[in-house]
XYZ file of C-alpha atoms in Angstrom:
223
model
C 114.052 165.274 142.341
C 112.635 168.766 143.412
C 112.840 169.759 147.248
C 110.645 167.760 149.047
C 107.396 169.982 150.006
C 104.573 169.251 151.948
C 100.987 169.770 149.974
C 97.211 170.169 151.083
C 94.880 169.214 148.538
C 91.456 170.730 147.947
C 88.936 169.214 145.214
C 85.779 168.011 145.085
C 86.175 165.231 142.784
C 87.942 162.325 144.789
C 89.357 160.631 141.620
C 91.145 163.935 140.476
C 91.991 164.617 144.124
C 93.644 161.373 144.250
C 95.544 161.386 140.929
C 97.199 164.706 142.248
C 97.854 162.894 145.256
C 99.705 160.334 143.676
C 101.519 162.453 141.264
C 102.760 164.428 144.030
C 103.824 161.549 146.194
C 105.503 159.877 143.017
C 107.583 162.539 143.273
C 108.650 162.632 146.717
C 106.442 165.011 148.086
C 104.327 164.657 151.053
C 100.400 165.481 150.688
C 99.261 165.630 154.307
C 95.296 166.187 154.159
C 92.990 166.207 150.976
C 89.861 167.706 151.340
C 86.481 168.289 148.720
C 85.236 171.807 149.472
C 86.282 175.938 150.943
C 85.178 175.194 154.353
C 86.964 171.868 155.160
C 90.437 173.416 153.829
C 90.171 177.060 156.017
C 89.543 174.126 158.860
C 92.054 172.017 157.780
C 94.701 174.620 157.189
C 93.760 176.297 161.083
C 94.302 173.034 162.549
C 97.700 172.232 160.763
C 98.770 175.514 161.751
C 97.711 175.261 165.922
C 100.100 172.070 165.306
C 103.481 173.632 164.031
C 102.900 171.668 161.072
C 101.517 174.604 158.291
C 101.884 173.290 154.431
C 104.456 174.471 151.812
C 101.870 174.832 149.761
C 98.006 174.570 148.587
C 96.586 172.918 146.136
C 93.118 174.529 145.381
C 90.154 173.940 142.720
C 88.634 177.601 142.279
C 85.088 175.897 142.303
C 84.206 173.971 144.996
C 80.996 172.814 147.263
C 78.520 173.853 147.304
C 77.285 176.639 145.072
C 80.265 175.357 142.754
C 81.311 179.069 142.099
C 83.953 180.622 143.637
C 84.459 178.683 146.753
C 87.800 177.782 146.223
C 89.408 181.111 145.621
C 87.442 182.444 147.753
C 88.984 180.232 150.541
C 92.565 180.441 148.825
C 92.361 184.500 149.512
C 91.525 183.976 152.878
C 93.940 181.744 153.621
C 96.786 184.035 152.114
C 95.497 186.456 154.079
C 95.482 184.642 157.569
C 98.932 182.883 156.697
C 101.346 184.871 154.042
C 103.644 182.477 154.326
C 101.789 179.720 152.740
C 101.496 178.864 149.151
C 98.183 178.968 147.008
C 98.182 177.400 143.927
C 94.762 177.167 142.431
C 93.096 175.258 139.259
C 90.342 176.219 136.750
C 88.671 174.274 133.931
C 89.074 177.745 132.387
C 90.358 181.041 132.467
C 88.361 182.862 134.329
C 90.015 186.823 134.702
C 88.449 187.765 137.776
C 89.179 185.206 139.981
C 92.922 185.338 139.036
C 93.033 188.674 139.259
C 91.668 188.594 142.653
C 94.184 185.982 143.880
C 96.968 187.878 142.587
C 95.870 191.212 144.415
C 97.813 190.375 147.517
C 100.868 189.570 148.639
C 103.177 189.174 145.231
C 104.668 185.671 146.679
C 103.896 182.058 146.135
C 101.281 182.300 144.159
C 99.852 180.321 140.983
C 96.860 180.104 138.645
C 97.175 177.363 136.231
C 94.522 175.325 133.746
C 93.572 171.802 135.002
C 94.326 170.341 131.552
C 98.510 171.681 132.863
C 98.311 169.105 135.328
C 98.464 166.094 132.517
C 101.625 168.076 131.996
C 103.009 166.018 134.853
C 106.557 167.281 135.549
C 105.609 171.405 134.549
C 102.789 170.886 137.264
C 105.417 169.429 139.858
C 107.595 172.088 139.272
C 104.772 174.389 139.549
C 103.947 173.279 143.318
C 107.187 173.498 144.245
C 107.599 176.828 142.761
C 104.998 178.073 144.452
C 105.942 176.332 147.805
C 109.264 178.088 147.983
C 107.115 181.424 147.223
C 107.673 181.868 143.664
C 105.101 182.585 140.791
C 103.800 180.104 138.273
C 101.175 181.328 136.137
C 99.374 179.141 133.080
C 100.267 180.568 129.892
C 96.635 180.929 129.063
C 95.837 183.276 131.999
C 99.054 185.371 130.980
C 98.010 185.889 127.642
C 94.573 186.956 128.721
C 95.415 189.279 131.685
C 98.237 190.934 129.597
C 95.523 191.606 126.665
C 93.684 193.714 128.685
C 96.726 195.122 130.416
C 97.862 196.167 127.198
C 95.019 199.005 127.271
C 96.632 200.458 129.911
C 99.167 203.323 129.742
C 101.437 201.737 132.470
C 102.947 199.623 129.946
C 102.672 201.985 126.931
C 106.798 202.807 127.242
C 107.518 198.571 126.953
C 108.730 197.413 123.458
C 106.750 194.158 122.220
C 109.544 192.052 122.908
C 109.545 193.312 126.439
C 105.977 192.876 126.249
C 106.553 189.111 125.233
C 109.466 188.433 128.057
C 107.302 190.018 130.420
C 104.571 187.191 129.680
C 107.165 184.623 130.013
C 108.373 186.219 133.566
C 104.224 186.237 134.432
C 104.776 182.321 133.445
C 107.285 181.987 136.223
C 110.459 181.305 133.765
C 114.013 182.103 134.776
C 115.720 184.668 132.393
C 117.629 181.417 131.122
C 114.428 179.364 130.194
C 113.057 182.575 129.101
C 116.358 182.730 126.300
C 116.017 179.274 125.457
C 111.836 180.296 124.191
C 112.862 183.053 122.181
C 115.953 181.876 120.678
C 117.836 184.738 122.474
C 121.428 184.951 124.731
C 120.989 185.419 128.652
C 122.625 188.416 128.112
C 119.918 189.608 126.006
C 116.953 188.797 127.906
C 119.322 189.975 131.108
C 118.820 193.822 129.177
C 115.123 193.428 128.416
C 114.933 192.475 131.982
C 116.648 195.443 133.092
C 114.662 197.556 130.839
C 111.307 196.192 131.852
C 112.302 197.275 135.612
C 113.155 200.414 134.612
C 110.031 201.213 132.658
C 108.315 199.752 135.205
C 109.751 202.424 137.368
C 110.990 198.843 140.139
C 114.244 200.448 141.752
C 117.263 197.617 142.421
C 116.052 197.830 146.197
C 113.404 196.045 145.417
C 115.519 192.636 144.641
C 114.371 189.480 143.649
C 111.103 190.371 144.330
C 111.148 193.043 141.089
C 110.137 190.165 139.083
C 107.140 189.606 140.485
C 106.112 192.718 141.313
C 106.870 193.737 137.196
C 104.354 191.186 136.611
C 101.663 192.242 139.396
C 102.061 195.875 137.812
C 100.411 195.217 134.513
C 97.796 192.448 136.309
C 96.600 194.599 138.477
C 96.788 197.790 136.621
């Protein structure tokens, strides 16, 4: 079982909204408000926090009540904003570029953008919230591979082999260099060295840490 986080749930439809609910709780996870639109969750998330009792992690649908457009990333910003410690993980029909780039613009921790059709995916959407609750990245593959086709125009990434390219993507997926390996048929060790080289490229000194994996992937999606 994953570490048990705690999860507020934003969508509009209740029978979606529930089914997450229950997927979550299935696994041992605590949802502890579901609401259906921006305005209810930047309440709901306020009044959580004057308790002590702030989320791991949200669980946002980028379109939301009532103009059905942008409400819930909209909120999701603001509530990175107002609380960097909290997790955003939001859900399209679609890809749509703009609002994930927009997400991503700010802090480079717990942060995801995934497809709803990933959540029939059942235990890579689990391991998705969690990800994102203990402030990692998890990004749908479909958003990576869109974001880094444009990114591709741009000269910031003109030094990076296409295999660093392509382990890049994976990173931008949230994979550890070990699941990475396993994709592309590779040893640890050599992912470990496209790694390496990526951060160098990148120009990401080792005082950066952990978080040079993240911010390797922020450079090209917001470049």
């Amino acid at each position: 079982m994953e570490d048990r986080v705690r999860v507020v749930i934003a969508e509009d439809s209740v029978l979606l909204r529930e089914g997450l609910t229950r997927l979550l709780t299935d696994r041992g996870h605590d949802v502890v408000a579901g609401v259906g639109d921006g305005e209810a969750l930047i309440k709901t998330i306020t009044e959580l926090d004057a308790q002590g009792e702030l989320p791991d992690v949200v669980v946002a649908d980028v379109r939301m009540p009532p103009t059905h457009t942008d409400e819930g990333v909209r909120a999701a910003v603001q509530l990175r904003k107002a609380h960097p410690g909290l997790g955003v993980l939001v859900l399209s029909q679609y890809v749509e570029e703009r609002y994930a780039t927009e997400l991503l613009a700010g802090s480079s921790r717990g942060v995801g953008y995934l497809l709803k059709d990933r959540v029939a995916e059942v235990r890579e959407f689990v391991d998705a919230v969690v990800r994102v609750a203990e402030g990692g990245t998890a990004l749908d593959p479909e958003v990576v591979a869109q974001l880094l086709g444009r990114s591709r125009k741009q000269d910031v990434l003109a030094g990076l082999t296409p295999r660093e390219r392509e382990v890049l993507g994976l990173m931008a997926e949230g994979r550890t260099n070990s699941a990475i390996a396993r994709q592309l048929v590779v040893s640890d060790g050599a992912v470990e060295k496209h790694v390496s080289n990526i951060f160098l490229k990148l120009g990401l000194s080792q005082s950066e840490g952990d978080h040079r994996r993240v911010l390797a992937v922020l450079t090209y999606l917001n470049s």
